[in-house]
Structure formats: C-alpha cells, structure tokens
Coordinates of C-alpha atoms (C1' of nucleotides) in Angstrom, one line a residue:
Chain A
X1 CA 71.5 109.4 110.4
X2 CA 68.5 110.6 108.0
X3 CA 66.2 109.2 105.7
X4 CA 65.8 111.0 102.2
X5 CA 62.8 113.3 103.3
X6 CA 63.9 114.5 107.1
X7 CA 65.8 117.5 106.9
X8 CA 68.5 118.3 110.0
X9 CA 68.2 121.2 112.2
X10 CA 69.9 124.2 112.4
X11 CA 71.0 126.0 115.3
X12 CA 72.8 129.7 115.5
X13 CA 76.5 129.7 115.7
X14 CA 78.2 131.9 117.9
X15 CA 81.7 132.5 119.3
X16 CA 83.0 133.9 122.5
X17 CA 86.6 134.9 123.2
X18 CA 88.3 135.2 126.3
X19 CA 90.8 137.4 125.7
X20 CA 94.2 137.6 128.5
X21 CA 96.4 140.4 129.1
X22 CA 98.7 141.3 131.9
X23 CA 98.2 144.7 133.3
X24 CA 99.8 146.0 136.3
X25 CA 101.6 142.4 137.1
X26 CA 97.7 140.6 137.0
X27 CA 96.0 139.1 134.7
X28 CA 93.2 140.6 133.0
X29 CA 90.2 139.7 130.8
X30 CA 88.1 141.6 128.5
X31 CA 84.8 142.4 128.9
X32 CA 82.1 143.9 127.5
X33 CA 78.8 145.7 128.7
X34 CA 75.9 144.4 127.0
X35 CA 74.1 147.0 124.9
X36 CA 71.4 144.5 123.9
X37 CA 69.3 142.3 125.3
X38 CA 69.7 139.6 126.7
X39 CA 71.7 140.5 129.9
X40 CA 71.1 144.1 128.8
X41 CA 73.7 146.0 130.9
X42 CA 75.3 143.1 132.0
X43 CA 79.4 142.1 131.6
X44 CA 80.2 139.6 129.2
X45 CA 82.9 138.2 127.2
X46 CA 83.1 139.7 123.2
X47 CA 81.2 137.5 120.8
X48 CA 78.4 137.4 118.4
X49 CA 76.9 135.2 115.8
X50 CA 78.6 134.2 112.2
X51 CA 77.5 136.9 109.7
X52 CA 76.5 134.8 107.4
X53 CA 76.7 131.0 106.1
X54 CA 80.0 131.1 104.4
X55 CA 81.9 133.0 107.1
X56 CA 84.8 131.1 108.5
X57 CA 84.7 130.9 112.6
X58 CA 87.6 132.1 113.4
X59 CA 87.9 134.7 110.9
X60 CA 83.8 135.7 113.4
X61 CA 85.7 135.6 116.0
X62 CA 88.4 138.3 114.8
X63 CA 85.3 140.6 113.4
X64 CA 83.4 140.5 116.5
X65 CA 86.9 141.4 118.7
X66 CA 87.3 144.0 115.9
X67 CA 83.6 145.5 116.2
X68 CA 82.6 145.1 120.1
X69 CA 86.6 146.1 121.6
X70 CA 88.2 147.8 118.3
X71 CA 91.1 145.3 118.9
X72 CA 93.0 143.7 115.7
X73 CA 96.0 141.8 115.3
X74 CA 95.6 139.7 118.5
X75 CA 98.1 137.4 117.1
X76 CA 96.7 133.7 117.8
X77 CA 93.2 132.3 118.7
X78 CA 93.4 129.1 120.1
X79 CA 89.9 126.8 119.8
X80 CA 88.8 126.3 123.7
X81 CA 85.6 124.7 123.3
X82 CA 82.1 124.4 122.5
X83 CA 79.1 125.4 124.7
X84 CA 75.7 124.3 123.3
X85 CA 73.3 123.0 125.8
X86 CA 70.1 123.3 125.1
X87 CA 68.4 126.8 127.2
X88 CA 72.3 128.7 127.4
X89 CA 70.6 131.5 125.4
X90 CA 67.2 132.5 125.7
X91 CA 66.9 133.9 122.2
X92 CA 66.6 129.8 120.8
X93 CA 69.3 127.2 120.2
X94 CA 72.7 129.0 119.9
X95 CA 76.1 126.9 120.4
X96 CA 78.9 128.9 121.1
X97 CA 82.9 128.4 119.7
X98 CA 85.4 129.7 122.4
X99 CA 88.5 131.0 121.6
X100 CA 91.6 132.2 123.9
X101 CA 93.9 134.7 123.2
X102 CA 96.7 135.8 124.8
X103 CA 98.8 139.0 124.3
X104 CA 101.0 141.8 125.5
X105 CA 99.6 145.2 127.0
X106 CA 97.1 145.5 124.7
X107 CA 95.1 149.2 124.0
X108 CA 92.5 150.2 125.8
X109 CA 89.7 149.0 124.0
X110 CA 86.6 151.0 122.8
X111 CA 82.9 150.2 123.1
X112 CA 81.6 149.2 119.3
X113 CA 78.2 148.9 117.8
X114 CA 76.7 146.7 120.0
X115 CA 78.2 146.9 123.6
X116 CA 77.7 149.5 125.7
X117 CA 81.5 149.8 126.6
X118 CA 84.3 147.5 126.7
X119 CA 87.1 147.2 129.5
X120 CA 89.7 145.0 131.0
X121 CA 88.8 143.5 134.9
X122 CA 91.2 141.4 137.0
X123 CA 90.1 137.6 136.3
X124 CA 89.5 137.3 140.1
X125 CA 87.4 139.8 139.7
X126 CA 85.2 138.5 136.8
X127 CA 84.9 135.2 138.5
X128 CA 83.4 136.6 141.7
X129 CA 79.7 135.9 142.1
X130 CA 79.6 139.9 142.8
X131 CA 80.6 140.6 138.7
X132 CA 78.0 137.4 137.4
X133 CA 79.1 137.5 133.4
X134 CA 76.2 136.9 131.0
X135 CA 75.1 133.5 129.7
X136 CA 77.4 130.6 130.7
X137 CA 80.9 133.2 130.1
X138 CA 81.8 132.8 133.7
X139 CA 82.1 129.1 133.1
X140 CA 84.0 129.6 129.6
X141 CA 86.3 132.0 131.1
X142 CA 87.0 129.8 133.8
X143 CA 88.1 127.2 131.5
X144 CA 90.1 129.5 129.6
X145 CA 91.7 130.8 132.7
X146 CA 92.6 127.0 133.3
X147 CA 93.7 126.0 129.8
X148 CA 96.1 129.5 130.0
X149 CA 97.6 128.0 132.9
X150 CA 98.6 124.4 131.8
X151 CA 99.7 126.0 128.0
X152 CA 102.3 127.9 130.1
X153 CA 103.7 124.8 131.1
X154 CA 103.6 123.4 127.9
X155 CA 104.2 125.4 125.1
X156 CA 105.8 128.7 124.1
X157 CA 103.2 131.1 125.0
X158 CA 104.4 132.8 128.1
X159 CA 106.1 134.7 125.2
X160 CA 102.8 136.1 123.5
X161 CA 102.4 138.0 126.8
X162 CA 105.6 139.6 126.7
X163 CA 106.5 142.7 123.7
X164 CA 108.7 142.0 120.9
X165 CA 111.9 141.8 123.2
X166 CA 112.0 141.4 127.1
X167 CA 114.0 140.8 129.9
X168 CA 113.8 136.7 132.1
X169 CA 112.8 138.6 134.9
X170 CA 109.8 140.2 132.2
X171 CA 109.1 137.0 131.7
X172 CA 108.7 135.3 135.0
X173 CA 106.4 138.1 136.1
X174 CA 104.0 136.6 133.2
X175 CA 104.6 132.7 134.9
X176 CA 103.8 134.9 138.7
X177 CA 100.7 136.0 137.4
X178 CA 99.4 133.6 135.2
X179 CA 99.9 131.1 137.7
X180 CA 99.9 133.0 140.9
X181 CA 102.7 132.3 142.7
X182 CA 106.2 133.2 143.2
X183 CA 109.1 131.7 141.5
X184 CA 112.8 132.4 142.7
X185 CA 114.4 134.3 139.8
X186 CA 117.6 132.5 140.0
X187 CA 116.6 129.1 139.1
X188 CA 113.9 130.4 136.9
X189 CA 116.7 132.3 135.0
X190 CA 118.3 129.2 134.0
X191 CA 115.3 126.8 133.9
X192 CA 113.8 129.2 131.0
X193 CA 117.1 129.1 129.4
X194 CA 116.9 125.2 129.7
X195 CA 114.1 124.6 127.4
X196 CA 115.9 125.2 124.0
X197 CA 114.1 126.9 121.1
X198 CA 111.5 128.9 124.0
X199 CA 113.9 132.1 124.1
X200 CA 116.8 133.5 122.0
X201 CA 119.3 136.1 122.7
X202 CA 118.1 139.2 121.1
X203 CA 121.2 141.4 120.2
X204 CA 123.7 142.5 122.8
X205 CA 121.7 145.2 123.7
X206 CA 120.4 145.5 127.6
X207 CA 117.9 147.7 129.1
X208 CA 117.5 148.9 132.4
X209 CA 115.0 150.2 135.5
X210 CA 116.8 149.9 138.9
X211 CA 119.9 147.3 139.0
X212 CA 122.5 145.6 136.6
X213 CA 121.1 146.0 133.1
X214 CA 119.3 142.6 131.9
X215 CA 119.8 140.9 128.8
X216 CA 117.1 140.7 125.7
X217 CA 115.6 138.2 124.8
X218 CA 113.1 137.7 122.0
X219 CA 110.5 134.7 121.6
X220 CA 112.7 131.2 120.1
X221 CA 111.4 128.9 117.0
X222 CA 109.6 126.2 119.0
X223 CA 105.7 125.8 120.1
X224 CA 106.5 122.6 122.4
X225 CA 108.5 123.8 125.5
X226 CA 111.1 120.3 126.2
X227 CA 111.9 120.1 129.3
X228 CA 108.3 121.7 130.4
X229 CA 108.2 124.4 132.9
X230 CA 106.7 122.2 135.7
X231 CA 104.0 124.2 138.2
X232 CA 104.0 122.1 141.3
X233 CA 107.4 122.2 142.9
X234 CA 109.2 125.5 143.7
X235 CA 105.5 127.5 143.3
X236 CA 105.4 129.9 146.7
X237 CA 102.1 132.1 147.3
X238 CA 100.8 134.8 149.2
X239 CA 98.5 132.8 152.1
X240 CA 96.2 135.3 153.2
X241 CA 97.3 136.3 155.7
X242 CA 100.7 137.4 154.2
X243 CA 103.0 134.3 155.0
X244 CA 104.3 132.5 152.7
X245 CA 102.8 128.8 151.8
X246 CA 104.2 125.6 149.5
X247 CA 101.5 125.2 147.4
X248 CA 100.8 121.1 146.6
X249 CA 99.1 119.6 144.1
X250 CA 96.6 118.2 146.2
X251 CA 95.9 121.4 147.4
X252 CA 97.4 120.9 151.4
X253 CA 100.0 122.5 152.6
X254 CA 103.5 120.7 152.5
X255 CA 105.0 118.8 156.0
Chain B
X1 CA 76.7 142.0 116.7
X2 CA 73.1 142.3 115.0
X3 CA 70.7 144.7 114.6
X4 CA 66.8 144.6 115.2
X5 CA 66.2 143.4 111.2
X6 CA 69.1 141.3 110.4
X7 CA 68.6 137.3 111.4
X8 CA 71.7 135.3 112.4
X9 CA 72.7 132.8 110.1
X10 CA 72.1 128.8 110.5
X11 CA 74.2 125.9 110.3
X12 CA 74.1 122.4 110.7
X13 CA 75.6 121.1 113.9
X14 CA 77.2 117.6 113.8
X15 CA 79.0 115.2 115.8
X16 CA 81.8 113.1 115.0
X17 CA 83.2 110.2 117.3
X18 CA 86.6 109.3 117.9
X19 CA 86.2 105.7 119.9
X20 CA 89.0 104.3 120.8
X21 CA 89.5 100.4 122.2
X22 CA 92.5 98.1 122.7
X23 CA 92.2 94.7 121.0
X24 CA 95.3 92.2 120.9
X25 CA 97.2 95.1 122.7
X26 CA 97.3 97.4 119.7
X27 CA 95.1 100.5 119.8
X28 CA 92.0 100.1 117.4
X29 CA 89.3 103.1 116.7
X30 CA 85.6 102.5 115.5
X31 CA 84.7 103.4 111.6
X32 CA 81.8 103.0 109.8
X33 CA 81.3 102.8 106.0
X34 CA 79.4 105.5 104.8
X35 CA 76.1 104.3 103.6
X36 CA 74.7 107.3 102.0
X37 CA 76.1 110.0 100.1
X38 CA 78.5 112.3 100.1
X39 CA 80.9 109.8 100.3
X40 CA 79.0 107.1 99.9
X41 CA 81.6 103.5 100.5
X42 CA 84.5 105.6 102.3
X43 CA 85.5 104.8 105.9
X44 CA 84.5 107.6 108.3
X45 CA 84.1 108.0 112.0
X46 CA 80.8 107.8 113.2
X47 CA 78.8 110.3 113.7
X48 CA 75.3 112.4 112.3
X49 CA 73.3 116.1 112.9
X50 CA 71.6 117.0 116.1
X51 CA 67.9 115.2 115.7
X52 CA 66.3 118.6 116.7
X53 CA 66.1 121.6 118.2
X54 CA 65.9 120.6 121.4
X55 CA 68.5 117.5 121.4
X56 CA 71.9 118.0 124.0
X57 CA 75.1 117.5 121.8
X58 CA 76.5 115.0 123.8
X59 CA 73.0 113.3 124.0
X60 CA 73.3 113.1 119.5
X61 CA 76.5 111.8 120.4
X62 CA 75.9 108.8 122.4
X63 CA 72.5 108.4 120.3
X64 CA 74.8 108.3 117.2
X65 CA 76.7 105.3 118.3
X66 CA 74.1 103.6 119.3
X67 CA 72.5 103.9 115.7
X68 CA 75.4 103.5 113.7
X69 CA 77.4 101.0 115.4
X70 CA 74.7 99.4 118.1
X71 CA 77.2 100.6 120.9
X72 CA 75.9 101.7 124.5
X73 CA 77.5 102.6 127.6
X74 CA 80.1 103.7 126.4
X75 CA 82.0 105.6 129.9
X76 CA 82.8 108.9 129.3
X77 CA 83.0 111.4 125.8
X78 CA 85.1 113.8 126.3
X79 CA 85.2 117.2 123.8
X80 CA 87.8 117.4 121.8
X81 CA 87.3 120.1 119.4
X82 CA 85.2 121.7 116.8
X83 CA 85.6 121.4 112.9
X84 CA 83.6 124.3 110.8
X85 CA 85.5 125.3 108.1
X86 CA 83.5 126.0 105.4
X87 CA 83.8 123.9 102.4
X88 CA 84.6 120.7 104.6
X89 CA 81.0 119.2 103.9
X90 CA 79.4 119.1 100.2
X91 CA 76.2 119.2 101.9
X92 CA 76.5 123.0 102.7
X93 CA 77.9 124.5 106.2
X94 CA 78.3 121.8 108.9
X95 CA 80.1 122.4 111.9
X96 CA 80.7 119.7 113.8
X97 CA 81.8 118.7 117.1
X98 CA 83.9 116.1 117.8
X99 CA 84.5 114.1 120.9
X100 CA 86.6 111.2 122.3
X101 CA 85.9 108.2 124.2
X102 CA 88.1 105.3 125.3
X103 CA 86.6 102.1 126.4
X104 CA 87.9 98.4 127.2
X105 CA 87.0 95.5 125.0
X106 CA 84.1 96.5 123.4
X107 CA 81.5 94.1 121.7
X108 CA 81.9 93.6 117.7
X109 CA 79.7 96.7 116.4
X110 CA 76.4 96.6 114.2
X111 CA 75.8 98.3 111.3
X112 CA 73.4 100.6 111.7
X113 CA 70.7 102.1 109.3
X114 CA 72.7 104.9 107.4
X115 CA 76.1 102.9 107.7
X116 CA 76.9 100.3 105.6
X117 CA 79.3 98.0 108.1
X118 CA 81.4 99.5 111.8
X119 CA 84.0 97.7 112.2
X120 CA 87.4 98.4 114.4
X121 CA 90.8 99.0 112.8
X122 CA 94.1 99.5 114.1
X123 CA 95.0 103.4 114.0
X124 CA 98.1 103.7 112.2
X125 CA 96.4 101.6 109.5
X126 CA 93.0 104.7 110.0
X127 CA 95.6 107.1 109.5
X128 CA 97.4 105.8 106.4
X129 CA 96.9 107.1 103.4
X130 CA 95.3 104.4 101.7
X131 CA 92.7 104.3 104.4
X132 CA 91.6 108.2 103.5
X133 CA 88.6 108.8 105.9
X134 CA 85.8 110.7 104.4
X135 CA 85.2 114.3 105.1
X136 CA 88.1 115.7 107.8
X137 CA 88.1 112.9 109.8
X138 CA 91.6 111.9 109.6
X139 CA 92.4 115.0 110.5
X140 CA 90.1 114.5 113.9
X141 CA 90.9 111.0 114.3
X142 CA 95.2 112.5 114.8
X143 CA 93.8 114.9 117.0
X144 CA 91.9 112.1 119.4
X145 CA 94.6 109.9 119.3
X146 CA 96.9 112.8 120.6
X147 CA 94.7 114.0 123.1
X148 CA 94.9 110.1 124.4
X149 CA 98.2 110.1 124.6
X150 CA 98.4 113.2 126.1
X151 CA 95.6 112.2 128.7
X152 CA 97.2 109.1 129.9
X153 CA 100.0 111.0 131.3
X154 CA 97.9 113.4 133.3
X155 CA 94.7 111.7 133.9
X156 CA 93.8 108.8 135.6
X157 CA 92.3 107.5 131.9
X158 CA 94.0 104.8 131.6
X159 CA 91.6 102.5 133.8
X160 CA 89.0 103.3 131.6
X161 CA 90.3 101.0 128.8
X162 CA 90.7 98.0 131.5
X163 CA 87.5 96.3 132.7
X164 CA 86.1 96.6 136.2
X165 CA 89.1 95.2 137.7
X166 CA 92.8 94.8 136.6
X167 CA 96.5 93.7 137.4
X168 CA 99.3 96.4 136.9
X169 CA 100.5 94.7 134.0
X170 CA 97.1 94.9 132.0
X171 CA 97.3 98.4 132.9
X172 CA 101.0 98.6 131.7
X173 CA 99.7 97.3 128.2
X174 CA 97.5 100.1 127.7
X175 CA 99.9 102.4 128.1
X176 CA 102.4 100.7 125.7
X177 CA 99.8 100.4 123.3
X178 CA 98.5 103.9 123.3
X179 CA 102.0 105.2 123.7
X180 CA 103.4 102.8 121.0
X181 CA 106.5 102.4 123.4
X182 CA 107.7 99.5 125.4
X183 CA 107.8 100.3 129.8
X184 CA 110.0 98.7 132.2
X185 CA 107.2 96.0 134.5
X186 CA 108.9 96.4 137.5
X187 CA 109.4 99.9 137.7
X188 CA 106.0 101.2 135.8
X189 CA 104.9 98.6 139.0
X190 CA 106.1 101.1 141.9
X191 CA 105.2 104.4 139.5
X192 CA 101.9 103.7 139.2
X193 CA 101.3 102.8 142.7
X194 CA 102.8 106.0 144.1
X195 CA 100.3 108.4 142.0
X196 CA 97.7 108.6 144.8
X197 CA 94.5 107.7 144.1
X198 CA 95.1 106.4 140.7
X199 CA 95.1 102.7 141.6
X200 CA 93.2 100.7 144.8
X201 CA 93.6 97.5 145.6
X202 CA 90.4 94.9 144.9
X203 CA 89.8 92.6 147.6
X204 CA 92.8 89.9 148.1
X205 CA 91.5 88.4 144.9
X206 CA 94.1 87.4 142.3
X207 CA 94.0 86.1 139.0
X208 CA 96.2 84.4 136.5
X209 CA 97.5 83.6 133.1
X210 CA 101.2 81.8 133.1
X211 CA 103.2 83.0 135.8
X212 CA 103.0 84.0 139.5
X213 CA 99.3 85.6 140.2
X214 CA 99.1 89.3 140.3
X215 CA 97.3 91.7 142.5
X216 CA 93.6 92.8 141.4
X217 CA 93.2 96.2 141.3
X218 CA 90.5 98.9 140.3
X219 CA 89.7 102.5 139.2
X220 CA 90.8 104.9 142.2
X221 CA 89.1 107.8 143.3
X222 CA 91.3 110.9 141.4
X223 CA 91.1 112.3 138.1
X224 CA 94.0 114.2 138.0
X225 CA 97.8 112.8 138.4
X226 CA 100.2 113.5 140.5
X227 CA 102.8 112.3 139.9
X228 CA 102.1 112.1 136.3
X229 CA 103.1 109.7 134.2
X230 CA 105.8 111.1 132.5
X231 CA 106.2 109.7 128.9
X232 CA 109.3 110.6 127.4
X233 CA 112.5 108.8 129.4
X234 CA 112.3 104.9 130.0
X235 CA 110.4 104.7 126.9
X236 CA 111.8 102.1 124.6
X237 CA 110.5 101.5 121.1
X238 CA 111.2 99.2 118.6
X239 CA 112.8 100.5 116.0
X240 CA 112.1 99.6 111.6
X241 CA 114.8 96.5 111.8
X242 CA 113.8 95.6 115.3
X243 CA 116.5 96.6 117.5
X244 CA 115.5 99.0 120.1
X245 CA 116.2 102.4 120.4
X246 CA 115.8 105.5 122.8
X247 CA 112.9 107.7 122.2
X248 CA 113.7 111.7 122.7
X249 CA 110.9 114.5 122.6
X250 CA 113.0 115.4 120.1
X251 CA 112.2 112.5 117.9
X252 CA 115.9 111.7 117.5
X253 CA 118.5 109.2 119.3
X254 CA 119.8 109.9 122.4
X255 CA 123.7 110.2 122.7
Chain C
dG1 C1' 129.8 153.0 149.4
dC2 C1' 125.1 151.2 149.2
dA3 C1' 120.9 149.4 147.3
dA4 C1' 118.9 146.7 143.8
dA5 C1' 118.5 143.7 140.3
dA6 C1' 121.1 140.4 137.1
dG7 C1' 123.5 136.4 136.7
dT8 C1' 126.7 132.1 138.6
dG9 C1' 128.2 128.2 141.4
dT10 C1' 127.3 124.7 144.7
dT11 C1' 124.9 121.7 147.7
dC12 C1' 121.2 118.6 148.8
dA13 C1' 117.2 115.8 148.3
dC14 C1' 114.6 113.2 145.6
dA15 C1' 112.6 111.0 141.5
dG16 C1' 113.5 108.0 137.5
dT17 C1' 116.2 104.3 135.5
dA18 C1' 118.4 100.0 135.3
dC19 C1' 118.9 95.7 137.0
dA20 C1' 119.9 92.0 140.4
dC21 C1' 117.2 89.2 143.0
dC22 C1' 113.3 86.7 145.4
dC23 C1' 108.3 84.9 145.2
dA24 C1' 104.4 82.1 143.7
dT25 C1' 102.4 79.4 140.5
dG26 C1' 101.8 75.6 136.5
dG27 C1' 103.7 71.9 134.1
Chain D
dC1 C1' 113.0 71.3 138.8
dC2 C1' 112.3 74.7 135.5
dA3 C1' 109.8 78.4 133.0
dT4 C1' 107.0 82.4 133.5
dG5 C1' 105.4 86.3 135.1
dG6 C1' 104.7 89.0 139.8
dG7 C1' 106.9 91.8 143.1
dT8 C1' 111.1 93.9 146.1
dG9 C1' 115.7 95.9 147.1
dT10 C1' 119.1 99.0 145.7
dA11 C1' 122.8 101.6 143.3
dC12 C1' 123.4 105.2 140.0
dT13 C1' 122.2 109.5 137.8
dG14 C1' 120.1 113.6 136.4
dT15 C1' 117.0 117.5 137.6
dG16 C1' 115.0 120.8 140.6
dA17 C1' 115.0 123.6 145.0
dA18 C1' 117.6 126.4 148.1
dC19 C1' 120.8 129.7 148.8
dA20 C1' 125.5 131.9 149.1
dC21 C1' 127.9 134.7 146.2
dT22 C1' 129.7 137.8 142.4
dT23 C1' 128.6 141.4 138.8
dT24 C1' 126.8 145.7 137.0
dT25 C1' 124.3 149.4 137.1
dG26 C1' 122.0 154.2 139.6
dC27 C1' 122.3 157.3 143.3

DNA sequence: GCAAAAGTGTTCACAGTACACCCATGG
DNA sequence: CCATGGGTGTACTGTGAACACTTTTGC
C-alpha cells in the first residue's frame, strides 16, 4: 500500500446524525440552521468535525448533539454510513460518519455555538426539494429514514420511541408513523405480543384517556424481534384522495 | 463546531475488504499476509489509505484489490461499516471503511507489492482463533459474513456468486453454503421461481453433470425480494455427530 | 345507556413444508 | 434397466388478515 518514504493522506472526519422523534403522531427529524458558512443559513442535520485526533467518533457525535441542539442522553447511536466523495464539502476533503437515533418526545432543543437555531420538521417535510438540507444531508437522512423503517421490523426499537412504560395501542402509533400506514389494532395487539422478549408486562397498573383502561407495558430483554413484524401484508394508507389503498411491495395496488 | 482559528483534526482514511467467493461449495474470503509492519506475517483482509486527496473511497477500494491481490472486476462493493476507534491502528488514528463484495469463482490471487501472499480460506477457519487477523479485522470479517447472510434473504445477491448463467441447483448451493444449512431441491425449486424478477430463464439452453439436465437461468431484473427468502424454517443442518437437526432463531431444537 | 378504546375468538386464505411421484439423461 | 439429478403434484400445517364480539371505562 506504501513504500517507506510516501506518506498517506489525511482527510477531516466528520459525523452527521439524523436524529427521529415522533411528535404529534409523525415522525420528526432534527435540524439545524447553519450559523456558518458553508450553507450559511441553510437547514442541516447536527454534526461537526472530531475535536481532535484521539476523540472517539461516537463519543463526536454525542458532543456535537450536546453543543448544536443541547440534547444528551439520546440513548443509542447506531452507525448508518459513510459519505466521502470527493467535492461533498467545499471547505476540502471531509468524510462524514452517520449515525441514527431514535427516541421518545424529546425537548425542544436549543440553538448552540454554532447553529443559528435548532428545531424538529416533519421528515416529509425535510425531504421536499422546497426545505433542500445542506451538503449531501438530504441523501443521509433519506437513508436513515429507510434504515428506521426496516429496524422496526427487525429489532426491538419501536420501543426506544415509546417512554419508559406505554400502552400496545402507544406502540402501534410508532409502527403508523414510522411506516406510514395503518395497522388494525386487534391483530397488532397480539402480533406484538407474539414476538417474545420485545414487550413485558409492566405492573398491574393501567392508565387511561377515553375507553377501557389499557395495560403497561415496558420494553422486553431482546434486540432481535422473532417472529419479525412483517410490513407488507395488512399495511393500509391514506391514498390521496382519502380512500383507503393495500399497499404492495411492488408498489401497485392489490387485485 | 469550530471557530475562525481552531483547524479540524486529520486522520487517516482506510479501506478494508471483505471478499467473499464459494469454492468446493463452502464459503471462502480473500486474505493477504501482511508484508510490512505493524503486523508484519499476520493474515489480514486486504486493504490500504486513500492514495490522495482527491481519490473516491470506493475507487482505493477497488484499486486495493487490484494491488494486493491482482483482482479486477470484481461486481459490486457494497458499504458495510466504518471502524475508527482509536487505538485500533499502532500507526496513529486510522479510520477505516470497510466494504463487502461477493463474487463467483474468482481466479487464484497474486501477491501484490506490500502483501506477502493472498490466498482464499474458508471462513469459519478466518474466524477461529488460531487464525487471529491483524488489526480488527475479524471483527469486520463477522460483520461481512452477516451482512451476507442477511442479504441473501432480501436481495437478489445471490446470482452474484453464480457465473453469467446458472441452474436452480447451483443457485441452491450458494445459499447452503452462505447459510451453512441444508434446503429442500424441490421446494427451494418453486420458492425461488415465485420471487419475481429474481430469476429468468436463458434461452432453452441446458447443461449437465450426472442426472437429468436442468434449466439455464440468469440474473433477473430486481434487487429487492419479494417474497424473500426466508431463512429460518426448512433449514436443516448437520449437527457435531452428523445427524440432522432443526435449526430455530432461537439457536435451540425445535419440540 | 351510549361512545370509545381495550382485548378475545373465530374464520378464511394462503404460504411453507414434506414427500410421493414422474421426467430426462448417462452408463 | 438402473442410478442420478431435474421437475411437478399435492396434502398438511401454521400464520396472518379480516372481522364479529365482549369487556371496561367516562359521560
């Protein structure tokens, strides 16, 4: 790879987080307001470079979450990728580490040093052409919009969107919005139930806004969800007109 | 994240290749014996630091194996993750970037100028102890072979380890070999047929090797699968004293 | 009682498995 | 004719979707 003289090159290491909450039943990112150039002015995802050569980059990650949105204890950061072409930064050769998080109704998050203000937008929002992110972050948060999605089917996380405790029905309105569709709460109550380890009983203890009380539930011991919560089948959305339509795989519309 | 005096830190940005190959139907993965120092002698995965400035990371990659193990076209490198923690390279920081990339028969490597010999070796014996790859690399060569395994099931990957053209059982053979499980022929026959796209026919051409001829098939149009190849039921795997025995997500025996 | 949400039981269709069976070739 | 692998038909079984129905609360 190199002879004894020819020294490798460096490049500036960055990280980008696209951070998911549910607000309001939707699913929102954060975003900052660029107070420096580049894309002075202009919404981005939270990120920055390494502070120096021994930083680790996840533990940059967490600082610059901490310094541009005043948000700690976002519980898990999940690698997403890297984004390095050559010309994605005009300031030189800067390769980015993505992260995703995901969490409950997070603060409102304040502007920090470097970014003019900080706020959550609807994800269909930030992917419009009209709201144009900085840099390549529309394409990272698409990808971390995407790898949200097939998690949920997978793995435990659905939970990290809910609070300490919550309710199935709490629970499917993360799967709704997440994967936007509609699920029938009676085979979603069991199917969730189904996957042993996802949720466990949490006391006896009910709460209540409208009917019958519903149980409590609290997140279970596994990461791996078995059976999977499978998206295709059963998955009903809004068409846009307001009728309902079967969503298929292939993107049609079911005979 | 900086202000006007302070200068970003640098790192050097690596790659690492996890190549994976099936010879005599078990799955095999390209190493190299490090050359140069730090660990000078030890198996490794192939791999090096961006040239220059200016050079795409994928584009070090693919320029990589070429050097090291006189390998070209190979298909498709997929990212698989990054590796930066500091402390993982004696050299000082190195973050490196790691992708995958599955192939069919591939020639006999070359060694290359900073690699001692490439050769291919079976992954469970890569991943034994005894083997202990240099730097993390056993650590990224676990994580390739997962995302494999993981990909077959989805992805219409496995026609990339076949050659141009194939019959369903050559096809059924990677998937035992990546999978490490034994499939039922006749009905992995009709599965694979019915994910759309996955498989077309190639001309009324057939080939043989013992029995009846088979049907020549070849790379269909899709990348994603639907239905996808689900992995866990009518997987049998031998077990230590031969007999066979059920595989469960779980890891245990079925009732 | 009525509305609303939680939770249960039941039916139906279909996908995955197992396996009997037929087909096409080489020796 | 037999061995070998390719390919088809079919019965059984479990899971998911659909939906009727009961339960528990507030008003």
């Amino acid at each position: 790879m190199d002879d004894d003289r020819w020294v490798p090159p460096c490049v500036l290491l960055a990280v980008d987080l696209v951070i998911l909450t549910l607000r309001g039943s939707r699913l929102h990112v954060l975003l900052i307001e660029r107070g420096v150039e580049p894309f002075r002015g202009a919404l981005a995802l939270p990120g920055g470079f390494l502070r120096d050569q021994e930083e680790d980059i996840v533990a940059a990650a967490r600082r610059e979450l901490f310094e541009e949105a005043g948000l700690a204890d976002v519980p898990h950061l999940e690698a997403l990728g890297v984004y390095g072409e050559p010309g994605r930064d005009p300031r030189g050769r800067v390769v980015s580490v993505a992260y995703l998080a995901i969490a409950p109704r997070l603060p409102q998050p304040v502007a920090g040093t470097d970014a003019a203000g900080a706020c959550w937008r609807p994800v269909e929002y930030a992917l419009t052409a009209s709201a144009e992110l900085a840099f390549d972050h529309s394409r990272i948060l698409k990808d971390g919009v995407e790898r949200a999605r097939v998690k949920l089917e997978h793995s435990a996380l659905a939970t990290a969107f809910c609070g300490e405790t919550f309710t199935i029905s709490e629970l499917q309105q993360v799967y709704e919005a997440v994967w936007g569709v509609q699920l029938d709460p009676r085979n979603f109550y069991r199917k969730v139930q189904s996957a042993r380890g996802f949720i466990v009983a949490a006391g006896p203890m009910r709460r209540t806004e409208g009917g019958r009380p519903a149980r409590l539930f609290k997140a279970g011991p596994v990461q791996a969800l078995y059976p999977p919560m499978v998206r295709s089948a059963q998955a009903v959305t809004e068409g846009p007109d307001g009728h309902k339509a079967q969503v298929t795989p292939e993107g049609g519309t079911a005979p």
